[in-house]
mmCIF file of C-alpha atoms and ligand atoms in Angstrom:
data_model
loop_
_atom_site.group_PDB
_atom_site.id
_atom_site.type_symbol
_atom_site.label_atom_id
_atom_site.label_comp_id
_atom_site.label_asym_id
_atom_site.label_seq_id
_atom_site.Cartn_x
_atom_site.Cartn_y
_atom_site.Cartn_z
ATOM 1 C CA UNK A 30 0.000 0.000 0.000
ATOM 2 C CA UNK A 31 1.337 3.414 -0.842
ATOM 3 C CA UNK A 32 0.707 6.526 1.178
ATOM 4 C CA UNK A 33 -0.668 9.425 -0.759
ATOM 5 C CA UNK A 34 1.370 12.570 -0.311
ATOM 6 C CA UNK A 35 -0.372 15.412 1.417
ATOM 7 C CA UNK A 36 -0.681 18.292 -1.001
ATOM 8 C CA UNK A 37 -1.577 21.878 -0.368
ATOM 9 C CA UNK A 38 -2.713 24.565 -2.734
ATOM 10 C CA UNK A 39 -1.630 28.138 -2.234
ATOM 11 C CA UNK A 40 -3.857 30.497 -4.101
ATOM 12 C CA UNK A 41 -2.284 33.925 -4.186
ATOM 13 C CA UNK A 42 -4.639 36.533 -5.524
ATOM 14 C CA UNK A 43 -3.223 39.888 -6.403
ATOM 15 C CA UNK A 44 -5.518 42.866 -6.231
ATOM 16 C CA UNK A 45 -5.676 46.165 -8.045
ATOM 17 C CA UNK A 46 -6.192 49.331 -6.033
ATOM 18 C CA UNK A 47 -6.865 52.894 -7.069
ATOM 19 C CA UNK A 48 -3.820 55.132 -7.144
ATOM 20 C CA UNK A 49 -3.430 57.451 -4.141
ATOM 21 C CA UNK A 50 -3.099 61.216 -4.366
ATOM 22 C CA UNK A 51 -0.233 62.296 -6.592
ATOM 23 C CA UNK A 52 1.428 64.187 -3.731
ATOM 24 C CA UNK A 53 2.209 61.008 -1.813
ATOM 25 C CA UNK A 54 5.923 60.337 -1.504
ATOM 26 C CA UNK A 55 7.381 56.939 -2.236
ATOM 27 C CA UNK A 56 7.561 54.962 0.988
ATOM 28 C CA UNK A 57 11.007 53.926 2.167
ATOM 29 C CA UNK A 58 11.322 50.159 1.942
ATOM 30 C CA UNK A 59 13.287 48.279 4.580
ATOM 31 C CA UNK A 60 15.400 45.385 3.340
ATOM 32 C CA UNK A 61 13.341 42.810 5.206
ATOM 33 C CA UNK A 62 10.011 43.670 3.591
ATOM 34 C CA UNK A 63 9.379 40.255 2.170
ATOM 35 C CA UNK A 64 7.257 37.263 3.070
ATOM 36 C CA UNK A 65 7.211 33.594 2.246
ATOM 37 C CA UNK A 66 4.444 31.233 1.212
ATOM 38 C CA UNK A 67 3.572 29.157 4.243
ATOM 39 C CA UNK A 68 3.579 25.393 4.052
ATOM 40 C CA UNK A 69 2.386 24.791 7.570
ATOM 41 C CA UNK A 70 0.330 26.437 10.241
ATOM 42 C CA UNK A 71 2.221 29.706 10.657
ATOM 43 C CA UNK A 72 0.558 32.197 8.362
ATOM 44 C CA UNK A 73 3.645 34.370 7.993
ATOM 45 C CA UNK A 74 6.662 32.159 8.571
ATOM 46 C CA UNK A 75 9.931 33.864 9.405
ATOM 47 C CA UNK A 76 11.855 31.464 7.205
ATOM 48 C CA UNK A 77 11.236 30.063 3.735
ATOM 49 C CA UNK A 78 9.010 27.005 3.692
ATOM 50 C CA UNK A 79 7.972 26.529 0.072
ATOM 51 C CA UNK A 80 10.571 26.071 -2.645
ATOM 52 C CA UNK A 81 11.535 24.208 -5.806
ATOM 53 C CA UNK A 82 14.106 21.505 -5.154
ATOM 54 C CA UNK A 83 15.465 22.047 -8.659
ATOM 55 C CA UNK A 84 15.933 25.798 -8.871
ATOM 56 C CA UNK A 85 15.599 25.795 -12.678
ATOM 57 C CA UNK A 86 11.885 25.939 -13.378
ATOM 58 C CA UNK A 87 10.432 25.765 -16.901
ATOM 59 C CA UNK A 88 7.890 28.435 -17.788
ATOM 60 C CA UNK A 89 5.855 29.234 -20.884
ATOM 61 C CA UNK A 90 4.578 32.690 -21.846
ATOM 62 C CA UNK A 91 3.488 31.657 -25.343
ATOM 63 C CA UNK A 92 -0.143 31.145 -24.303
ATOM 64 C CA UNK A 93 -0.414 34.945 -24.268
ATOM 65 C CA UNK A 94 -0.143 34.787 -28.049
ATOM 66 C CA UNK A 95 -3.083 32.374 -28.313
ATOM 67 C CA UNK A 96 -6.592 33.654 -28.787
ATOM 68 C CA UNK A 97 -8.179 31.869 -25.812
ATOM 69 C CA UNK A 98 -5.455 32.950 -23.379
ATOM 70 C CA UNK A 99 -4.595 36.351 -24.825
ATOM 71 C CA UNK A 100 -4.518 39.484 -22.699
ATOM 72 C CA UNK A 101 -4.955 43.157 -23.470
ATOM 73 C CA UNK A 102 -1.420 44.032 -22.357
ATOM 74 C CA UNK A 103 -1.180 47.390 -24.102
ATOM 75 C CA UNK A 104 0.559 45.842 -27.098
ATOM 76 C CA UNK A 105 0.169 43.091 -29.654
ATOM 77 C CA UNK A 106 0.462 39.389 -28.819
ATOM 78 C CA UNK A 107 4.213 39.274 -29.388
ATOM 79 C CA UNK A 108 4.661 42.285 -27.092
ATOM 80 C CA UNK A 109 2.679 40.507 -24.382
ATOM 81 C CA UNK A 110 4.890 37.422 -24.667
ATOM 82 C CA UNK A 111 8.025 39.586 -24.631
ATOM 83 C CA UNK A 112 6.910 41.454 -21.501
ATOM 84 C CA UNK A 113 6.220 38.127 -19.814
ATOM 85 C CA UNK A 114 9.666 36.823 -20.718
ATOM 86 C CA UNK A 115 11.227 40.107 -19.582
ATOM 87 C CA UNK A 116 9.598 39.661 -16.183
ATOM 88 C CA UNK A 117 11.123 36.171 -15.864
ATOM 89 C CA UNK A 118 14.518 37.335 -17.074
ATOM 90 C CA UNK A 119 14.638 40.173 -14.542
ATOM 91 C CA UNK A 120 14.245 37.653 -11.724
ATOM 92 C CA UNK A 121 16.918 35.494 -13.354
ATOM 93 C CA UNK A 122 19.318 38.438 -13.535
ATOM 94 C CA UNK A 123 18.629 39.233 -9.883
ATOM 95 C CA UNK A 124 19.280 35.670 -8.690
ATOM 96 C CA UNK A 125 22.496 34.537 -10.392
ATOM 97 C CA UNK A 126 23.599 31.078 -9.299
ATOM 98 C CA UNK A 127 20.436 30.727 -7.220
ATOM 99 C CA UNK A 128 17.289 30.371 -9.291
ATOM 100 C CA UNK A 129 16.371 30.417 -12.980
ATOM 101 C CA UNK A 130 13.092 30.520 -14.856
ATOM 102 C CA UNK A 131 13.903 28.479 -17.973
ATOM 103 C CA UNK A 132 11.908 29.087 -21.152
ATOM 104 C CA UNK A 133 10.253 25.696 -21.833
ATOM 105 C CA UNK A 134 11.516 24.135 -25.042
ATOM 106 C CA UNK A 135 8.766 21.553 -25.273
ATOM 107 C CA UNK A 136 4.998 21.571 -25.210
ATOM 108 C CA UNK A 137 3.473 22.840 -21.994
ATOM 109 C CA UNK A 138 -0.161 22.183 -21.171
ATOM 110 C CA UNK A 139 -2.016 25.206 -19.850
ATOM 111 C CA UNK A 140 -2.866 24.949 -16.138
ATOM 112 C CA UNK A 141 -1.500 21.381 -15.911
ATOM 113 C CA UNK A 142 -1.280 20.975 -12.124
ATOM 114 C CA UNK A 143 1.358 18.267 -12.169
ATOM 115 C CA UNK A 144 3.891 18.942 -14.918
ATOM 116 C CA UNK A 145 6.234 21.066 -12.823
ATOM 117 C CA UNK A 146 6.039 23.842 -15.404
ATOM 118 C CA UNK A 147 4.692 27.352 -14.988
ATOM 119 C CA UNK A 148 2.083 28.097 -17.652
ATOM 120 C CA UNK A 149 1.138 31.759 -17.980
ATOM 121 C CA UNK A 150 -1.928 33.057 -19.772
ATOM 122 C CA UNK A 151 -5.131 35.046 -19.643
ATOM 123 C CA UNK A 152 -8.357 33.442 -18.427
ATOM 124 C CA UNK A 153 -11.842 34.229 -17.180
ATOM 125 C CA UNK A 154 -11.528 31.751 -14.296
ATOM 126 C CA UNK A 155 -8.671 30.379 -12.199
ATOM 127 C CA UNK A 156 -6.893 27.183 -13.193
ATOM 128 C CA UNK A 157 -9.174 25.258 -10.831
ATOM 129 C CA UNK A 158 -12.267 26.761 -12.486
ATOM 130 C CA UNK A 159 -13.183 29.097 -9.633
ATOM 131 C CA UNK A 160 -13.919 32.779 -10.168
ATOM 132 C CA UNK A 161 -11.518 35.670 -9.811
ATOM 133 C CA UNK A 162 -12.379 37.771 -6.784
ATOM 134 C CA UNK A 163 -13.409 41.357 -7.171
ATOM 135 C CA UNK A 164 -10.561 43.534 -8.464
ATOM 136 C CA UNK A 165 -8.197 40.565 -8.729
ATOM 137 C CA UNK A 166 -5.710 41.103 -11.542
ATOM 138 C CA UNK A 167 -3.998 37.737 -11.476
ATOM 139 C CA UNK A 168 -3.620 34.569 -9.451
ATOM 140 C CA UNK A 169 -0.785 32.119 -8.975
ATOM 141 C CA UNK A 170 -1.899 28.631 -8.041
ATOM 142 C CA UNK A 171 0.956 26.788 -6.343
ATOM 143 C CA UNK A 172 0.902 23.122 -5.408
ATOM 144 C CA UNK A 173 3.355 21.710 -2.888
ATOM 145 C CA UNK A 174 3.720 19.000 -0.283
ATOM 146 C CA UNK A 175 2.274 20.109 3.032
ATOM 147 C CA UNK A 176 3.814 17.391 5.170
ATOM 148 C CA UNK A 177 6.147 14.461 5.290
ATOM 149 C CA UNK A 178 9.734 14.360 4.210
ATOM 150 C CA UNK A 179 8.984 16.504 1.173
ATOM 151 C CA UNK A 180 7.125 19.251 3.074
ATOM 152 C CA UNK A 181 7.318 22.539 1.254
ATOM 153 C CA UNK A 182 8.582 21.110 -2.018
ATOM 154 C CA UNK A 183 6.762 22.679 -4.929
ATOM 155 C CA UNK A 184 5.160 20.341 -7.433
ATOM 156 C CA UNK A 185 3.689 22.932 -9.719
ATOM 157 C CA UNK A 186 2.691 26.574 -10.107
ATOM 158 C CA UNK A 187 0.535 28.158 -12.772
ATOM 159 C CA UNK A 188 -0.279 31.809 -13.389
ATOM 160 C CA UNK A 189 -3.546 33.147 -14.743
ATOM 161 C CA UNK A 190 -4.190 36.785 -15.626
ATOM 162 C CA UNK A 191 -7.725 38.128 -15.410
ATOM 163 C CA UNK A 192 -8.960 38.853 -18.935
ATOM 164 C CA UNK A 193 -11.448 41.357 -17.503
ATOM 165 C CA UNK A 194 -8.647 43.896 -17.156
ATOM 166 C CA UNK A 195 -6.854 46.094 -19.655
ATOM 167 C CA UNK A 196 -3.193 46.542 -18.803
ATOM 168 C CA UNK A 197 -0.575 49.085 -19.717
ATOM 169 C CA UNK A 198 2.657 47.422 -20.810
ATOM 170 C CA UNK A 199 4.549 48.396 -17.612
ATOM 171 C CA UNK A 200 1.556 47.359 -15.525
ATOM 172 C CA UNK A 201 1.460 44.006 -17.278
ATOM 173 C CA UNK A 202 5.170 43.339 -16.761
ATOM 174 C CA UNK A 203 4.895 44.337 -13.085
ATOM 175 C CA UNK A 204 1.936 41.976 -12.658
ATOM 176 C CA UNK A 205 3.877 39.088 -14.218
ATOM 177 C CA UNK A 206 7.003 39.858 -12.201
ATOM 178 C CA UNK A 207 4.833 39.760 -9.084
ATOM 179 C CA UNK A 208 3.178 36.460 -10.020
ATOM 180 C CA UNK A 209 6.539 34.898 -10.885
ATOM 181 C CA UNK A 210 7.657 35.951 -7.398
ATOM 182 C CA UNK A 211 4.808 33.784 -6.066
ATOM 183 C CA UNK A 212 5.807 30.979 -8.433
ATOM 184 C CA UNK A 213 9.275 30.887 -6.864
ATOM 185 C CA UNK A 214 7.926 30.907 -3.290
ATOM 186 C CA UNK A 215 7.304 34.486 -2.159
ATOM 187 C CA UNK A 216 4.098 35.740 -0.597
ATOM 188 C CA UNK A 217 2.667 39.205 0.164
ATOM 189 C CA UNK A 218 4.601 41.084 2.872
ATOM 190 C CA UNK A 219 1.690 43.472 3.468
ATOM 191 C CA UNK A 220 -0.469 40.530 4.507
ATOM 192 C CA UNK A 221 2.177 39.775 7.154
ATOM 193 C CA UNK A 222 2.073 43.301 8.682
ATOM 194 C CA UNK A 223 4.933 44.498 6.500
ATOM 195 C CA UNK A 224 3.209 46.899 4.169
ATOM 196 C CA UNK A 225 5.787 48.517 1.946
ATOM 197 C CA UNK A 226 6.028 49.513 -1.662
ATOM 198 C CA UNK A 227 7.651 46.353 -3.008
ATOM 199 C CA UNK A 228 6.876 44.244 -6.076
ATOM 200 C CA UNK A 229 5.378 41.518 -3.878
ATOM 201 C CA UNK A 230 2.837 43.881 -2.306
ATOM 202 C CA UNK A 231 -0.611 42.320 -2.661
ATOM 203 C CA UNK A 232 -1.952 45.395 -4.414
ATOM 204 C CA UNK A 233 -0.246 47.892 -6.653
ATOM 205 C CA UNK A 234 -0.690 51.319 -5.072
ATOM 206 C CA UNK A 235 0.695 53.312 -7.922
ATOM 207 C CA UNK A 236 -0.009 53.742 -11.592
ATOM 208 C CA UNK A 237 2.852 53.328 -14.078
ATOM 209 C CA UNK A 238 2.925 57.131 -14.335
ATOM 210 C CA UNK A 239 3.925 57.470 -10.686
ATOM 211 C CA UNK A 240 7.591 57.708 -9.743
ATOM 212 C CA UNK A 241 6.744 55.222 -6.989
ATOM 213 C CA UNK A 242 5.610 52.593 -9.483
ATOM 214 C CA UNK A 243 7.468 49.287 -9.003
ATOM 215 C CA UNK A 244 7.917 47.234 -12.168
ATOM 216 C CA UNK A 245 10.864 45.039 -11.141
ATOM 217 C CA UNK A 246 11.782 43.217 -7.917
ATOM 218 C CA UNK A 247 13.107 45.640 -5.299
ATOM 219 C CA UNK A 248 16.085 44.898 -3.067
ATOM 220 C CA UNK A 249 13.659 43.616 -0.455
ATOM 221 C CA UNK A 250 11.949 41.271 -2.925
ATOM 222 C CA UNK A 251 15.326 39.941 -4.060
ATOM 223 C CA UNK A 252 16.521 39.421 -0.473
ATOM 224 C CA UNK A 253 13.432 37.316 0.119
ATOM 225 C CA UNK A 254 14.135 35.158 -2.937
ATOM 226 C CA UNK A 255 17.774 34.848 -1.893
ATOM 227 C CA UNK A 256 16.608 33.484 1.448
ATOM 228 C CA UNK A 257 14.689 30.743 -0.362
ATOM 229 C CA UNK A 258 17.493 29.892 -2.752
ATOM 230 C CA UNK A 259 20.985 29.969 -1.297
ATOM 231 C CA UNK A 260 23.795 30.178 -3.820
ATOM 232 C CA UNK A 261 24.178 26.924 -5.717
ATOM 233 C CA UNK A 262 27.550 25.314 -4.974
ATOM 234 C CA UNK A 263 28.763 28.218 -2.846
ATOM 235 C CA UNK A 264 32.455 28.950 -2.858
ATOM 236 C CA UNK A 265 33.642 28.430 0.712
ATOM 237 C CA UNK A 266 35.094 31.459 2.397
ATOM 238 C CA UNK A 267 38.869 31.165 2.246
ATOM 239 C CA UNK A 268 40.084 30.551 5.760
ATOM 240 C CA UNK A 269 43.178 32.568 6.558
ATOM 241 C CA UNK A 270 44.567 29.421 8.174
ATOM 242 C CA UNK A 271 46.656 30.815 10.976
ATOM 243 C CA UNK A 272 49.970 29.013 11.000
ATOM 244 C CA UNK A 273 49.634 26.287 13.623
ATOM 245 C CA UNK A 274 45.826 26.331 13.765
ATOM 246 C CA UNK A 275 45.485 22.764 12.544
ATOM 247 C CA UNK A 276 41.791 22.427 13.390
ATOM 248 C CA UNK A 277 40.790 25.867 12.033
ATOM 249 C CA UNK A 278 39.334 26.914 15.367
ATOM 250 C CA UNK A 279 40.778 30.373 14.912
ATOM 251 C CA UNK A 280 43.347 30.055 17.694
ATOM 252 C CA UNK A 281 46.403 27.855 18.254
ATOM 253 C CA UNK A 282 45.771 25.433 21.104
ATOM 254 C CA UNK A 283 47.188 22.223 22.563
ATOM 255 C CA UNK A 284 44.665 20.373 20.401
ATOM 256 C CA UNK A 285 46.440 21.731 17.339
ATOM 257 C CA UNK A 286 49.740 20.506 18.723
ATOM 258 C CA UNK A 287 48.277 17.028 19.029
ATOM 259 C CA UNK A 288 47.014 17.214 15.438
ATOM 260 C CA UNK A 289 50.466 18.209 14.195
ATOM 261 C CA UNK A 290 52.120 15.393 16.140
ATOM 262 C CA UNK A 291 49.602 12.934 14.694
ATOM 263 C CA UNK A 292 50.385 14.193 11.198
ATOM 264 C CA UNK A 293 54.097 13.866 11.843
ATOM 265 C CA UNK A 294 53.491 10.248 12.857
ATOM 266 C CA UNK A 295 51.480 9.565 9.706
ATOM 267 C CA UNK A 296 48.193 9.336 11.603
ATOM 268 C CA UNK A 297 44.912 10.897 10.521
ATOM 269 C CA UNK A 298 44.878 14.604 11.261
ATOM 270 C CA UNK A 299 43.241 17.886 10.317
ATOM 271 C CA UNK A 300 46.634 19.181 9.211
ATOM 272 C CA UNK A 301 47.621 20.733 5.938
ATOM 273 C CA UNK A 302 51.124 21.877 5.159
ATOM 274 C CA UNK A 303 49.919 25.481 5.093
ATOM 275 C CA UNK A 304 48.753 25.179 8.698
ATOM 276 C CA UNK A 305 51.072 22.561 10.209
ATOM 277 C CA UNK A 306 54.502 22.830 8.590
ATOM 278 C CA UNK A 307 55.146 25.702 10.958
ATOM 279 C CA UNK A 308 58.906 25.849 10.424
ATOM 280 C CA UNK A 309 58.522 25.717 6.654
ATOM 281 C CA UNK A 310 60.821 22.712 6.360
ATOM 282 C CA UNK A 311 58.758 21.090 3.631
ATOM 283 C CA UNK A 312 57.416 18.365 5.901
ATOM 284 C CA UNK A 313 55.218 18.132 8.994
ATOM 285 C CA UNK A 314 57.538 16.852 11.721
ATOM 286 C CA UNK A 315 57.718 16.429 15.485
ATOM 287 C CA UNK A 316 59.570 19.764 15.580
ATOM 288 C CA UNK A 317 56.447 21.419 14.149
ATOM 289 C CA UNK A 318 54.352 19.766 16.851
ATOM 290 C CA UNK A 319 56.662 21.072 19.541
ATOM 291 C CA UNK A 320 56.491 24.557 18.041
ATOM 292 C CA UNK A 321 52.698 24.485 18.051
ATOM 293 C CA UNK A 322 52.619 23.312 21.663
ATOM 294 C CA UNK A 323 55.022 26.127 22.592
ATOM 295 C CA UNK A 324 52.797 28.616 20.774
ATOM 296 C CA UNK A 325 49.722 27.265 22.548
ATOM 297 C CA UNK A 326 51.536 27.725 25.871
ATOM 298 C CA UNK A 327 52.474 31.293 25.041
ATOM 299 C CA UNK A 328 56.171 30.427 24.700
ATOM 300 C CA UNK A 329 58.426 31.660 21.899
ATOM 301 C CA UNK A 330 57.892 29.630 18.760
ATOM 302 C CA UNK A 331 58.364 29.638 15.019
ATOM 303 C CA UNK A 332 55.450 30.391 12.696
ATOM 304 C CA UNK A 333 56.789 30.183 9.149
ATOM 305 C CA UNK A 334 54.237 28.020 7.363
ATOM 306 C CA UNK A 335 54.690 27.777 3.574
HETATM 307 ZN ZN1 LIG B 23 0.231 38.395 -5.281
#
């Protein structure tokens, strides 16, 4: 008998609001104005919970060029597709070595909830057939494991844009950039008591004519995505490797002396020549061990590692 995985849907609806008075100044955005999709009980988790295990996710904007899934994006069909791809590429440029939206090179089925590919297109209902809420511009429907060993792992995400709206081109790109932020695991900071003028705000406060208009991910949005996706294959910080600090503890201690003596005897050790050949003789010897023990005891010693 197999156990069915527990799945959860996150339905992130993104609302349009009227622009405020033109005199309003752009709010200052703190760097931590981001939020994560929650996989468990905490509505606004402090740490990322929902993520793609393979941080190279296929997406397909070409539906925007099809009649049934076209959108009034302020340009022709090819412009709509290009704006969609621009929105994905901006995230890619902001997350080097971390996360990539990859243009799908094969056939993607629209709203397929299990293909692991992000389909993007205009609709009159959500992917699950339910209605858009009032003033809802777009919705990202994410599917991930809600429990078990795979908790938080995304299975799929699909983006639908409400065909009831007419977009300007910048407004359309901002909407797609926002939805792609959901697709990679971000939520709305303003729904977690962090209401700032970031791309992932649940509602766009400003028209594209406003200087406060956000079309691309802000520093705060990017920091949130960086929290979800640490650098792939990070380069370890080079350790200065104090001469004599065999175990890299940062200080030279008796333990290091023991490590050097073990190395000199051909036993397993944390030594490298750069840390343990303290007299620079070209070999790790008992003399080096004695020097390290002298150093650890605060006595005069040699520290001339190669
Ligand atoms: Zn949203």
